[in-house]
């Protein structure tokens, strides 16, 4: 059976996502659509607006055949680690192709870009090193280096565009993997990734839809009926729900303890603590901490490390022990799973109670953290089985 993969967050599942799922099968001519989806916390270091199980239901209703959870250690990381973790899982499932939405669609030759980088990696690293020595933040240094080396050949390759950045890292990880997939970029339609307002009649960014939902305003024209149903009478998660927990940790923990946690570097722990003592909300704290060097996404990832008490040793352990957590599947997805499960390199987990010792502990903790502000600790990875349709 031929399979196409998609890497997603579905936060929440909207019409743009449905467009990509529909076109993925058509463009790839695949019989099976496999989604690697972030769990309850996402790449920009924020909680998903609804649970991973609700988002799985929406994906299955829109045509996904198999939904696999991207573990926490990859889901909340920068584009490079996020892409590497997800591509690794799709390679293990022997996916034939990867479909993803991007600002330039087919106009950018992602395979060529990945090959160019690998051929010129030493030059890239040397230029980036010099820029870092001039105190240029890493992300800006990388973008500037690409512009210097590729502007004449690929003038539309702009790493400031979030989906071009992700697409590029998908291509790099795919190039390095054991079972490279055909890359099928699709041009995004409607809103841009981070547009805060909805202007199109049918398509809005996830950011704009979340803001509408959190303000209690209508968003039905931008989301499928299945998502609308899931959003009825459900808890909507945002960072403000976790502020009391984060505020407490920052007020009682010593700088030395916080400095031991993943992503806490360069003495930033003192700034995190000092701003927490003056802030009355997450938004206020974030605005006080944020600098040109420390972006919103980077600070939010730090906040998650503090809340979940993620040490560098624990992070390294879980990065080295990936696994496939099956969130949901159709009968076709189940058949594909049955065909390939014997060749999978990583453990296949449908029930956490039967997982190999230790490898799911961090994701269990993430689910506990996610549900804590809503007092729903009994809605967890042990009480939720595989969703079948």
CSV table of C-alpha atoms in Angstrom, one decimal:
chain,number,residue,atom,x,y,z
A,1,UNK,CA,0.0,0.0,0.0
A,2,UNK,CA,1.3,3.4,-1.0
A,3,UNK,CA,1.3,6.0,1.8
A,4,UNK,CA,1.6,9.8,2.0
A,5,UNK,CA,2.7,11.5,5.2
A,6,UNK,CA,1.6,14.8,6.7
A,7,UNK,CA,3.2,16.6,9.7
A,8,UNK,CA,0.7,18.7,11.6
A,9,UNK,CA,-0.5,20.4,14.7
A,10,UNK,CA,-4.2,21.0,13.7
A,11,UNK,CA,-4.6,23.8,16.3
A,12,UNK,CA,-7.5,23.6,15.6
A,13,UNK,CA,-8.3,21.6,12.5
A,14,UNK,CA,-9.5,24.2,9.9
A,15,UNK,CA,-10.4,24.5,6.2
A,16,UNK,CA,-6.8,25.0,5.2
A,17,UNK,CA,-5.9,21.6,6.8
A,18,UNK,CA,-8.8,19.9,5.0
A,19,UNK,CA,-7.5,21.3,1.7
A,20,UNK,CA,-4.0,19.9,2.3
A,21,UNK,CA,-5.4,16.4,3.3
A,22,UNK,CA,-7.6,16.3,0.2
A,23,UNK,CA,-4.8,17.3,-2.1
A,24,UNK,CA,-2.2,15.0,-0.4
A,25,UNK,CA,-3.9,11.9,-1.5
A,26,UNK,CA,-4.7,13.3,-4.9
A,27,UNK,CA,-1.2,14.5,-5.6
A,28,UNK,CA,0.6,11.5,-4.2
A,29,UNK,CA,-1.9,8.9,-5.6
A,30,UNK,CA,-1.5,7.1,-2.2
A,31,UNK,CA,-4.0,4.8,-0.7
A,32,UNK,CA,-3.2,5.7,2.9
A,33,UNK,CA,-2.7,9.1,4.6
A,34,UNK,CA,-0.5,9.0,7.7
A,35,UNK,CA,-0.4,12.1,10.0
A,36,UNK,CA,2.3,12.7,12.6
A,37,UNK,CA,0.6,15.2,14.9
A,38,UNK,CA,1.9,17.1,17.9
A,39,UNK,CA,0.4,16.2,21.2
A,40,UNK,CA,-1.0,18.6,23.8
A,41,UNK,CA,1.9,21.1,23.5
A,42,UNK,CA,3.1,22.6,20.3
A,43,UNK,CA,6.2,23.7,18.4
A,44,UNK,CA,5.9,27.4,19.4
A,45,UNK,CA,5.9,26.4,23.0
A,46,UNK,CA,2.2,26.7,23.7
A,47,UNK,CA,-0.7,24.5,24.7
A,48,UNK,CA,-3.0,23.2,22.0
A,49,UNK,CA,-6.4,24.9,22.2
A,50,UNK,CA,-8.1,21.5,22.4
A,51,UNK,CA,-6.8,18.0,23.3
A,52,UNK,CA,-4.9,15.7,21.1
A,53,UNK,CA,-7.8,13.2,21.1
A,54,UNK,CA,-10.2,15.9,19.9
A,55,UNK,CA,-7.8,17.0,17.1
A,56,UNK,CA,-7.3,13.3,16.1
A,57,UNK,CA,-11.1,12.9,15.7
A,58,UNK,CA,-11.1,15.9,13.4
A,59,UNK,CA,-8.2,14.6,11.3
A,60,UNK,CA,-9.9,11.2,10.9
A,61,UNK,CA,-13.2,12.8,9.9
A,62,UNK,CA,-11.3,14.7,7.2
A,63,UNK,CA,-9.6,11.7,5.6
A,64,UNK,CA,-6.6,10.8,7.7
A,65,UNK,CA,-6.1,7.0,8.0
A,66,UNK,CA,-3.5,6.9,10.8
A,67,UNK,CA,-2.6,9.5,13.4
A,68,UNK,CA,0.6,9.1,15.3
A,69,UNK,CA,1.6,11.4,18.1
A,70,UNK,CA,4.8,13.3,17.8
A,71,UNK,CA,6.5,13.0,21.2
A,72,UNK,CA,6.9,16.0,23.5
A,73,UNK,CA,10.7,16.3,23.1
A,74,UNK,CA,10.2,16.9,19.3
A,75,UNK,CA,6.8,18.6,19.3
A,76,UNK,CA,8.0,21.6,21.4
A,77,UNK,CA,11.4,22.1,19.7
A,78,UNK,CA,12.7,24.5,17.1
A,79,UNK,CA,12.1,23.8,13.4
A,80,UNK,CA,15.2,21.7,13.0
A,81,UNK,CA,14.4,19.2,15.9
A,82,UNK,CA,10.6,19.3,15.2
A,83,UNK,CA,11.2,18.3,11.6
A,84,UNK,CA,13.8,15.7,12.4
A,85,UNK,CA,11.6,14.0,15.0
A,86,UNK,CA,8.6,13.9,12.7
A,87,UNK,CA,10.4,12.8,9.5
A,88,UNK,CA,12.1,10.1,11.5
A,89,UNK,CA,8.7,8.5,12.4
A,90,UNK,CA,7.4,8.8,8.8
A,91,UNK,CA,10.6,7.1,7.5
A,92,UNK,CA,10.1,4.3,10.0
A,93,UNK,CA,6.6,3.8,8.6
A,94,UNK,CA,8.0,3.6,5.0
A,95,UNK,CA,6.0,6.5,3.8
A,96,UNK,CA,6.5,7.1,0.0
A,97,UNK,CA,5.9,10.8,0.0
A,98,UNK,CA,5.5,13.9,2.3
A,99,UNK,CA,3.0,16.6,1.5
A,100,UNK,CA,3.2,20.0,3.3
A,101,UNK,CA,1.8,23.5,2.8
A,102,UNK,CA,4.3,26.3,2.2
A,103,UNK,CA,4.2,30.0,1.1
A,104,UNK,CA,5.8,29.3,-2.3
A,105,UNK,CA,4.4,25.8,-3.0
A,106,UNK,CA,6.1,24.1,-5.9
A,107,UNK,CA,8.2,27.2,-6.8
A,108,UNK,CA,11.0,26.1,-4.4
A,109,UNK,CA,13.0,23.0,-5.1
A,110,UNK,CA,13.4,21.7,-1.6
A,111,UNK,CA,15.4,18.7,-2.5
A,112,UNK,CA,17.9,20.9,-4.4
A,113,UNK,CA,18.1,23.2,-1.4
A,114,UNK,CA,18.9,20.3,1.0
A,115,UNK,CA,21.5,18.9,-1.4
A,116,UNK,CA,23.1,22.4,-1.8
A,117,UNK,CA,23.3,22.8,2.0
A,118,UNK,CA,25.0,19.4,2.5
A,119,UNK,CA,27.5,20.2,-0.3
A,120,UNK,CA,28.3,23.6,1.3
A,121,UNK,CA,27.9,22.8,5.0
A,122,UNK,CA,31.4,23.9,6.0
A,123,UNK,CA,31.0,27.3,4.3
A,124,UNK,CA,27.6,27.7,6.0
A,125,UNK,CA,29.0,26.9,9.4
A,126,UNK,CA,32.0,29.2,9.0
A,127,UNK,CA,29.8,32.2,8.1
A,128,UNK,CA,27.3,31.5,10.9
A,129,UNK,CA,30.1,31.2,13.4
A,130,UNK,CA,31.5,34.6,12.5
A,131,UNK,CA,28.0,36.2,12.8
A,132,UNK,CA,27.5,34.6,16.2
A,133,UNK,CA,30.8,36.1,17.3
A,134,UNK,CA,29.3,39.5,16.4
A,135,UNK,CA,26.4,38.7,18.8
A,136,UNK,CA,23.9,38.2,16.0
A,137,UNK,CA,21.1,35.8,17.3
A,138,UNK,CA,21.4,32.3,15.8
A,139,UNK,CA,18.1,32.4,13.8
A,140,UNK,CA,19.0,35.7,12.2
A,141,UNK,CA,22.5,34.5,11.5
A,142,UNK,CA,21.2,31.4,9.7
A,143,UNK,CA,18.8,33.5,7.6
A,144,UNK,CA,21.4,36.0,6.6
A,145,UNK,CA,23.9,33.3,5.7
A,146,UNK,CA,21.3,31.7,3.4
A,147,UNK,CA,20.6,35.0,1.7
A,148,UNK,CA,24.3,35.6,1.1
A,149,UNK,CA,24.9,32.2,-0.4
A,150,UNK,CA,21.7,31.6,-2.4
A,151,UNK,CA,20.0,34.9,-3.3
A,152,UNK,CA,21.1,34.9,-6.9
A,153,UNK,CA,20.0,31.3,-7.4
A,154,UNK,CA,16.8,31.1,-5.3
A,155,UNK,CA,15.7,34.7,-4.7
A,156,UNK,CA,12.3,33.6,-3.3
A,157,UNK,CA,13.8,31.3,-0.7
A,158,UNK,CA,12.9,33.3,2.5
A,159,UNK,CA,13.6,31.5,5.8
A,160,UNK,CA,11.6,34.3,7.6
A,161,UNK,CA,8.5,32.6,6.3
A,162,UNK,CA,7.6,29.9,8.9
A,163,UNK,CA,6.4,27.3,6.5
A,164,UNK,CA,9.4,27.7,4.1
A,165,UNK,CA,11.6,27.3,7.2
A,166,UNK,CA,9.8,24.1,8.2
A,167,UNK,CA,9.7,22.8,4.6
A,168,UNK,CA,13.5,23.3,4.4
A,169,UNK,CA,14.1,21.4,7.6
A,170,UNK,CA,11.8,18.6,6.4
A,171,UNK,CA,14.0,18.4,3.3
A,172,UNK,CA,17.2,18.3,5.3
A,173,UNK,CA,15.9,15.6,7.6
A,174,UNK,CA,14.5,13.6,4.6
A,175,UNK,CA,17.8,13.9,2.8
A,176,UNK,CA,19.6,12.4,5.9
A,177,UNK,CA,17.1,9.6,6.6
A,178,UNK,CA,17.2,5.9,5.8
A,179,UNK,CA,14.0,5.9,3.7
A,180,UNK,CA,13.8,9.3,1.8
A,181,UNK,CA,10.3,10.3,0.7
A,182,UNK,CA,9.2,12.2,-2.4
A,183,UNK,CA,8.5,15.8,-1.3
A,184,UNK,CA,5.2,17.3,-2.4
A,185,UNK,CA,5.0,21.0,-1.4
A,186,UNK,CA,1.6,22.7,-1.8
A,187,UNK,CA,1.0,26.4,-2.0
A,188,UNK,CA,-0.9,27.7,1.0
A,189,UNK,CA,-4.2,29.3,0.2
A,190,UNK,CA,-6.0,32.1,2.0
A,191,UNK,CA,-4.3,33.5,5.1
A,192,UNK,CA,-0.7,33.5,6.0
A,193,UNK,CA,0.5,31.3,8.9
A,194,UNK,CA,0.6,34.1,11.6
A,195,UNK,CA,-2.1,36.4,10.4
A,196,UNK,CA,-3.9,37.6,13.5
A,197,UNK,CA,-7.2,38.6,11.8
A,198,UNK,CA,-9.5,36.6,9.5
A,199,UNK,CA,-10.1,38.4,6.2
A,200,UNK,CA,-10.9,35.6,3.7
A,201,UNK,CA,-14.4,34.1,3.6
A,202,UNK,CA,-13.4,30.5,4.0
A,203,UNK,CA,-9.7,30.4,5.0
A,204,UNK,CA,-8.1,31.9,8.2
A,205,UNK,CA,-4.9,31.2,10.0
A,206,UNK,CA,-4.9,29.0,13.1
A,207,UNK,CA,-3.7,32.1,15.0
A,208,UNK,CA,-6.8,34.1,13.9
A,209,UNK,CA,-9.2,31.2,14.6
A,210,UNK,CA,-7.8,30.7,18.1
A,211,UNK,CA,-8.2,34.3,18.9
A,212,UNK,CA,-11.8,34.2,17.7
A,213,UNK,CA,-12.5,31.1,19.8
A,214,UNK,CA,-10.9,32.5,22.9
A,215,UNK,CA,-12.9,35.7,22.6
A,216,UNK,CA,-16.1,33.7,22.2
A,217,UNK,CA,-16.7,34.9,18.6
A,218,UNK,CA,-17.9,32.9,15.6
A,219,UNK,CA,-15.4,30.9,13.6
A,220,UNK,CA,-17.6,28.4,11.8
A,221,UNK,CA,-16.9,29.6,8.3
A,222,UNK,CA,-13.3,28.7,8.7
A,223,UNK,CA,-13.6,25.2,10.2
A,224,UNK,CA,-15.2,22.0,9.1
A,225,UNK,CA,-18.4,20.8,10.7
A,226,UNK,CA,-16.5,18.0,12.6
A,227,UNK,CA,-14.3,20.6,14.3
A,228,UNK,CA,-17.3,22.8,15.1
A,229,UNK,CA,-19.0,19.8,16.9
A,230,UNK,CA,-15.8,19.1,18.8
A,231,UNK,CA,-15.5,22.7,20.0
A,232,UNK,CA,-19.0,22.7,21.5
A,233,UNK,CA,-18.9,22.8,25.3
A,234,UNK,CA,-15.2,22.0,25.6
A,235,UNK,CA,-12.3,23.6,27.5
A,236,UNK,CA,-10.2,26.0,25.4
A,237,UNK,CA,-6.6,26.0,26.5
A,238,UNK,CA,-4.3,29.0,26.4
A,239,UNK,CA,-1.1,30.1,28.2
A,240,UNK,CA,-3.1,32.2,30.7
A,241,UNK,CA,-4.6,29.0,32.2
A,242,UNK,CA,-1.0,27.9,33.1
A,243,UNK,CA,0.2,31.2,34.5
A,244,UNK,CA,-0.6,30.4,38.1
A,245,UNK,CA,1.5,27.2,37.9
A,246,UNK,CA,4.4,29.0,36.1
A,247,UNK,CA,4.2,32.0,38.4
A,248,UNK,CA,4.5,29.7,41.5
A,249,UNK,CA,7.5,27.8,40.1
A,250,UNK,CA,9.3,31.1,39.2
A,251,UNK,CA,8.6,32.5,42.6
A,252,UNK,CA,9.8,29.5,44.7
A,253,UNK,CA,12.6,28.0,42.6
A,254,UNK,CA,16.2,29.2,42.9
A,255,UNK,CA,18.0,30.5,39.8
A,256,UNK,CA,20.4,27.5,40.3
A,257,UNK,CA,17.6,25.0,40.0
A,258,UNK,CA,16.0,26.7,37.0
A,259,UNK,CA,19.4,26.9,35.2
A,260,UNK,CA,19.5,23.1,35.2
A,261,UNK,CA,16.5,22.8,33.0
A,262,UNK,CA,16.4,22.3,29.2
A,263,UNK,CA,16.6,25.5,27.1
A,264,UNK,CA,17.6,27.7,30.1
A,265,UNK,CA,20.9,29.3,29.0
A,266,UNK,CA,23.1,32.3,29.3
A,267,UNK,CA,21.8,33.4,32.7
A,268,UNK,CA,18.3,34.0,31.4
A,269,UNK,CA,16.9,32.4,34.6
A,270,UNK,CA,17.5,35.6,36.6
A,271,UNK,CA,15.4,37.6,34.1
A,272,UNK,CA,12.6,35.0,34.1
A,273,UNK,CA,12.4,35.2,37.9
A,274,UNK,CA,12.7,39.0,38.2
A,275,UNK,CA,9.9,39.6,35.6
A,276,UNK,CA,7.7,37.0,37.3
A,277,UNK,CA,7.8,39.0,40.5
A,278,UNK,CA,6.4,42.0,38.7
A,279,UNK,CA,3.9,40.5,36.3
A,280,UNK,CA,0.2,39.7,36.9
A,281,UNK,CA,-0.4,37.6,33.8
A,282,UNK,CA,1.4,35.4,31.4
A,283,UNK,CA,1.1,38.0,28.6
A,284,UNK,CA,2.6,40.7,30.9
A,285,UNK,CA,5.4,38.4,31.9
A,286,UNK,CA,6.2,37.4,28.3
A,287,UNK,CA,6.3,41.1,27.2
A,288,UNK,CA,8.7,41.9,30.0
A,289,UNK,CA,11.1,38.9,29.3
A,290,UNK,CA,11.1,39.2,25.5
A,291,UNK,CA,14.1,40.7,23.8
A,292,UNK,CA,15.5,40.7,20.3
A,293,UNK,CA,17.6,37.7,21.3
A,294,UNK,CA,14.9,35.9,23.2
A,295,UNK,CA,11.8,35.6,21.0
A,296,UNK,CA,8.3,34.7,22.1
A,297,UNK,CA,8.6,31.1,20.9
A,298,UNK,CA,11.9,30.6,22.7
A,299,UNK,CA,10.6,32.0,26.0
A,300,UNK,CA,7.4,29.9,25.8
A,301,UNK,CA,9.6,26.8,25.3
A,302,UNK,CA,11.6,27.8,28.4
A,303,UNK,CA,8.3,28.2,30.3
A,304,UNK,CA,7.3,24.6,29.4
A,305,UNK,CA,10.6,23.2,30.5
A,306,UNK,CA,10.1,25.0,33.9
A,307,UNK,CA,6.5,23.7,34.2
A,308,UNK,CA,7.3,20.1,33.3
A,309,UNK,CA,10.8,20.2,35.1
A,310,UNK,CA,12.6,18.9,32.0
A,311,UNK,CA,16.3,18.5,32.6
A,312,UNK,CA,18.9,18.2,29.8
A,313,UNK,CA,19.6,14.6,30.8
A,314,UNK,CA,15.9,13.7,30.5
A,315,UNK,CA,15.6,15.5,27.3
A,316,UNK,CA,18.5,13.6,25.8
A,317,UNK,CA,17.2,10.3,27.0
A,318,UNK,CA,13.8,10.8,25.4
A,319,UNK,CA,15.3,12.1,22.2
A,320,UNK,CA,17.2,8.8,21.9
A,321,UNK,CA,14.1,6.7,22.6
A,322,UNK,CA,11.4,7.7,20.0
A,323,UNK,CA,8.2,5.6,19.7
A,324,UNK,CA,5.0,5.5,17.8
A,325,UNK,CA,1.9,6.3,19.9
A,326,UNK,CA,-1.2,5.5,17.9
A,327,UNK,CA,-3.9,8.1,18.6
A,328,UNK,CA,-6.4,7.0,15.9
A,329,UNK,CA,-6.9,5.0,12.7
A,330,UNK,CA,-9.4,3.9,10.1
A,331,UNK,CA,-9.7,0.3,8.9
A,332,UNK,CA,-7.4,1.2,6.1
A,333,UNK,CA,-4.9,2.6,8.6
A,334,UNK,CA,-5.2,-0.5,10.7
A,335,UNK,CA,-4.4,-2.7,7.7
A,336,UNK,CA,-1.3,-0.6,6.8
A,337,UNK,CA,-0.2,-0.8,10.5
A,338,UNK,CA,-0.6,-4.6,10.4
A,339,UNK,CA,1.4,-4.8,7.3
A,340,UNK,CA,4.4,-2.8,8.5
A,341,UNK,CA,4.5,-3.2,12.3
A,342,UNK,CA,7.0,-6.0,12.1
A,343,UNK,CA,9.6,-3.9,10.3
A,344,UNK,CA,9.3,-0.8,12.6
A,345,UNK,CA,12.5,0.1,14.3
A,346,UNK,CA,10.7,2.0,17.1
A,347,UNK,CA,8.2,0.6,19.6
A,348,UNK,CA,4.5,0.8,18.5
A,349,UNK,CA,2.3,1.8,21.4
A,350,UNK,CA,-1.5,1.8,21.5
A,351,UNK,CA,-1.8,1.4,25.2
A,352,UNK,CA,0.5,3.2,27.6
A,353,UNK,CA,0.1,0.5,30.2
A,354,UNK,CA,1.9,-1.9,27.9
A,355,UNK,CA,4.7,0.5,26.8
A,356,UNK,CA,8.4,-0.3,27.4
A,357,UNK,CA,9.5,1.0,30.8
A,358,UNK,CA,10.3,4.6,30.9
A,359,UNK,CA,9.9,5.8,27.4
A,360,UNK,CA,6.4,7.4,27.8
A,361,UNK,CA,7.0,9.1,31.2
A,362,UNK,CA,7.6,12.5,29.8
A,363,UNK,CA,4.5,12.5,27.5
A,364,UNK,CA,2.5,11.2,30.5
A,365,UNK,CA,3.7,14.2,32.5
A,366,UNK,CA,2.9,16.6,29.6
A,367,UNK,CA,-0.7,15.3,29.6
A,368,UNK,CA,-1.0,15.8,33.4
A,369,UNK,CA,0.3,19.3,33.1
A,370,UNK,CA,-2.1,20.0,30.2
A,371,UNK,CA,-5.2,18.9,32.1
A,372,UNK,CA,-4.2,20.3,35.5
A,373,UNK,CA,-5.7,23.8,35.2
A,374,UNK,CA,-9.1,22.2,34.3
A,375,UNK,CA,-9.0,19.5,37.0
A,376,UNK,CA,-9.3,16.7,34.4
A,377,UNK,CA,-6.5,14.5,35.4
A,378,UNK,CA,-8.6,11.4,34.8
A,379,UNK,CA,-8.7,12.3,31.1
A,380,UNK,CA,-5.2,11.0,30.3
A,381,UNK,CA,-3.1,8.6,28.2
A,382,UNK,CA,-4.3,5.6,30.1
A,383,UNK,CA,-8.0,6.3,30.0
A,384,UNK,CA,-8.0,7.3,26.3
A,385,UNK,CA,-7.6,4.4,23.9
A,386,UNK,CA,-7.0,4.4,20.1
A,387,UNK,CA,-9.8,6.2,18.3
A,388,UNK,CA,-11.2,4.0,15.6
A,389,UNK,CA,-13.5,5.0,12.7
